[in-house]
Short mmCIF file of C-alpha atoms in Angstrom, two decimals:
data_model
loop_
_atom_site.label_atom_id
_atom_site.label_comp_id
_atom_site.label_asym_id
_atom_site.label_seq_id
_atom_site.Cartn_x
_atom_site.Cartn_y
_atom_site.Cartn_z
CA MET X 94 -12.11 0.06 25.64
CA PHE X 95 -13.88 2.11 22.97
CA LYS X 96 -10.57 3.15 21.36
CA MET X 97 -9.39 -0.45 21.30
CA LYS X 98 -12.59 -1.56 19.53
CA ASN X 99 -12.16 1.21 16.96
CA MET X 100 -8.54 0.24 16.35
CA VAL X 101 -9.47 -3.42 15.89
CA LEU X 102 -12.29 -2.41 13.54
CA ILE X 103 -9.92 -0.29 11.43
CA ILE X 104 -7.40 -3.12 11.21
CA VAL X 105 -10.11 -5.61 10.22
CA VAL X 106 -11.41 -3.23 7.54
CA LEU X 107 -7.89 -2.81 6.15
CA PHE X 108 -7.42 -6.55 5.87
CA ILE X 109 -10.90 -7.19 4.46
CA SER X 110 -10.42 -4.57 1.75
CA GLY X 111 -7.54 -6.77 0.64
CA CYS X 112 -5.46 -6.53 -2.47
CA SER X 113 -6.31 -7.31 -6.05
CA ASP X 114 -4.55 -9.30 -8.72
CA SER X 115 -4.48 -6.25 -10.98
CA SER X 116 -1.02 -5.18 -12.12
CA ASN X 117 -2.11 -1.55 -11.68
CA PRO X 118 -3.45 -1.01 -8.16
CA PHE X 119 -4.97 2.31 -9.18
CA SER X 120 -7.22 0.79 -11.87
CA ASN X 121 -9.88 -0.43 -9.46
CA ILE X 122 -10.11 2.53 -7.10
CA GLU X 123 -13.77 3.44 -7.37
CA ASP X 124 -13.54 7.22 -7.58
CA GLY X 125 -11.63 7.91 -10.80
CA THR X 126 -11.83 11.67 -10.25
CA SER X 127 -9.39 11.63 -7.33
CA ASN X 128 -5.97 13.08 -8.06
CA SER X 129 -4.73 13.03 -4.49
CA TYR X 130 -3.39 9.90 -2.79
CA THR X 131 -1.76 9.15 0.54
CA PHE X 132 0.77 6.31 0.54
CA ILE X 133 1.61 4.42 3.73
CA ALA X 134 4.50 1.96 3.54
CA CYS X 135 4.77 -0.86 6.06
CA GLU X 136 8.33 -2.14 6.06
CA GLY X 137 7.53 -5.63 7.27
CA SER X 138 9.55 -7.71 9.71
CA PHE X 139 13.13 -6.51 10.04
CA LEU X 140 15.73 -9.12 9.02
CA ASP X 141 13.01 -11.65 8.30
CA SER X 142 12.81 -12.89 4.72
CA ASN X 143 9.11 -13.66 4.62
CA ASN X 144 8.11 -11.14 1.93
CA ASN X 145 5.68 -9.21 4.11
CA GLY X 146 6.20 -5.56 3.16
CA SER X 147 2.95 -3.81 2.26
CA LEU X 148 1.73 -0.51 0.87
CA TYR X 149 -1.56 1.17 1.75
CA ILE X 150 -3.04 3.63 -0.75
CA LEU X 151 -5.73 6.03 0.44
CA ASN X 152 -7.47 8.47 -1.90
CA GLU X 153 -9.24 11.66 -0.84
CA SER X 154 -12.61 9.85 -0.90
CA GLY X 155 -11.39 7.42 1.74
CA VAL X 156 -11.12 4.37 -0.53
CA ILE X 157 -8.24 2.13 0.57
CA GLU X 158 -6.22 -0.23 -1.62
CA VAL X 159 -3.72 -2.60 -0.01
CA LEU X 160 -0.71 -4.11 -1.79
CA GLU X 161 0.79 -6.96 0.24
CA GLY X 162 3.77 -9.23 -0.26
CA LEU X 163 5.87 -6.63 -2.06
CA GLY X 164 9.12 -7.82 -0.51
CA ASP X 165 11.12 -7.69 2.69
CA GLY X 166 12.00 -4.25 3.93
CA ILE X 167 10.27 -1.46 2.01
CA GLN X 168 12.80 1.33 2.30
CA SER X 169 11.08 4.25 0.61
CA VAL X 170 8.19 5.36 -1.57
CA GLU X 171 8.49 8.27 -4.00
CA VAL X 172 6.14 9.84 -6.55
CA TYR X 173 7.72 11.25 -9.70
CA GLN X 174 5.70 12.36 -12.75
CA ASN X 175 2.61 10.13 -12.46
CA GLN X 176 4.67 7.15 -11.33
CA LEU X 177 5.07 5.62 -7.89
CA TYR X 178 8.48 4.15 -7.10
CA VAL X 179 8.72 1.61 -4.27
CA LEU X 180 12.27 0.69 -3.20
CA ILE X 181 12.56 -2.64 -1.44
CA ASN X 182 15.79 -3.09 0.46
CA ASN X 183 16.29 -6.78 1.29
CA SER X 184 14.61 -8.07 -1.88
CA GLN X 185 16.81 -5.73 -3.93
CA LYS X 186 14.08 -4.56 -6.27
CA ILE X 187 12.38 -1.38 -7.42
CA LEU X 188 8.67 -1.52 -8.22
CA ILE X 189 7.18 1.14 -10.49
CA TYR X 190 3.42 1.79 -10.68
CA ASP X 191 1.59 4.11 -13.07
CA ILE X 192 -0.67 6.38 -10.99
CA SER X 193 -2.22 8.47 -13.75
#
C-alpha cells in the first residue's frame, strides 16, 4: 500500500510540474549550474494518432521539466554537441533543442 501511494504521488508531481510554453525547455530549469541531465522519452500510444508522446528532463538537482504533446511515437532521443535531437516516428518530424 505504501509503495502504491508513493507511485501515485510521483505521478501526480510529474503532472503538476507540467510543461511551459517556452520554446527552450532548458531556459526555466531553476539550477543553471547543472550540466548533467537525464532524458526519459515516453513513446505514447502505439498506432494511435493522438499526439501524446512526451519527454521528461531531470537535472542532477532533481528538478523535472515535462514536454508533452511532441507527437505520436517518440522513437529516439540523442544528445550531440549541446543539442538534443528527438525523433518522432509517426509524426515524421525531428525536434532539435539547444541544451547549453
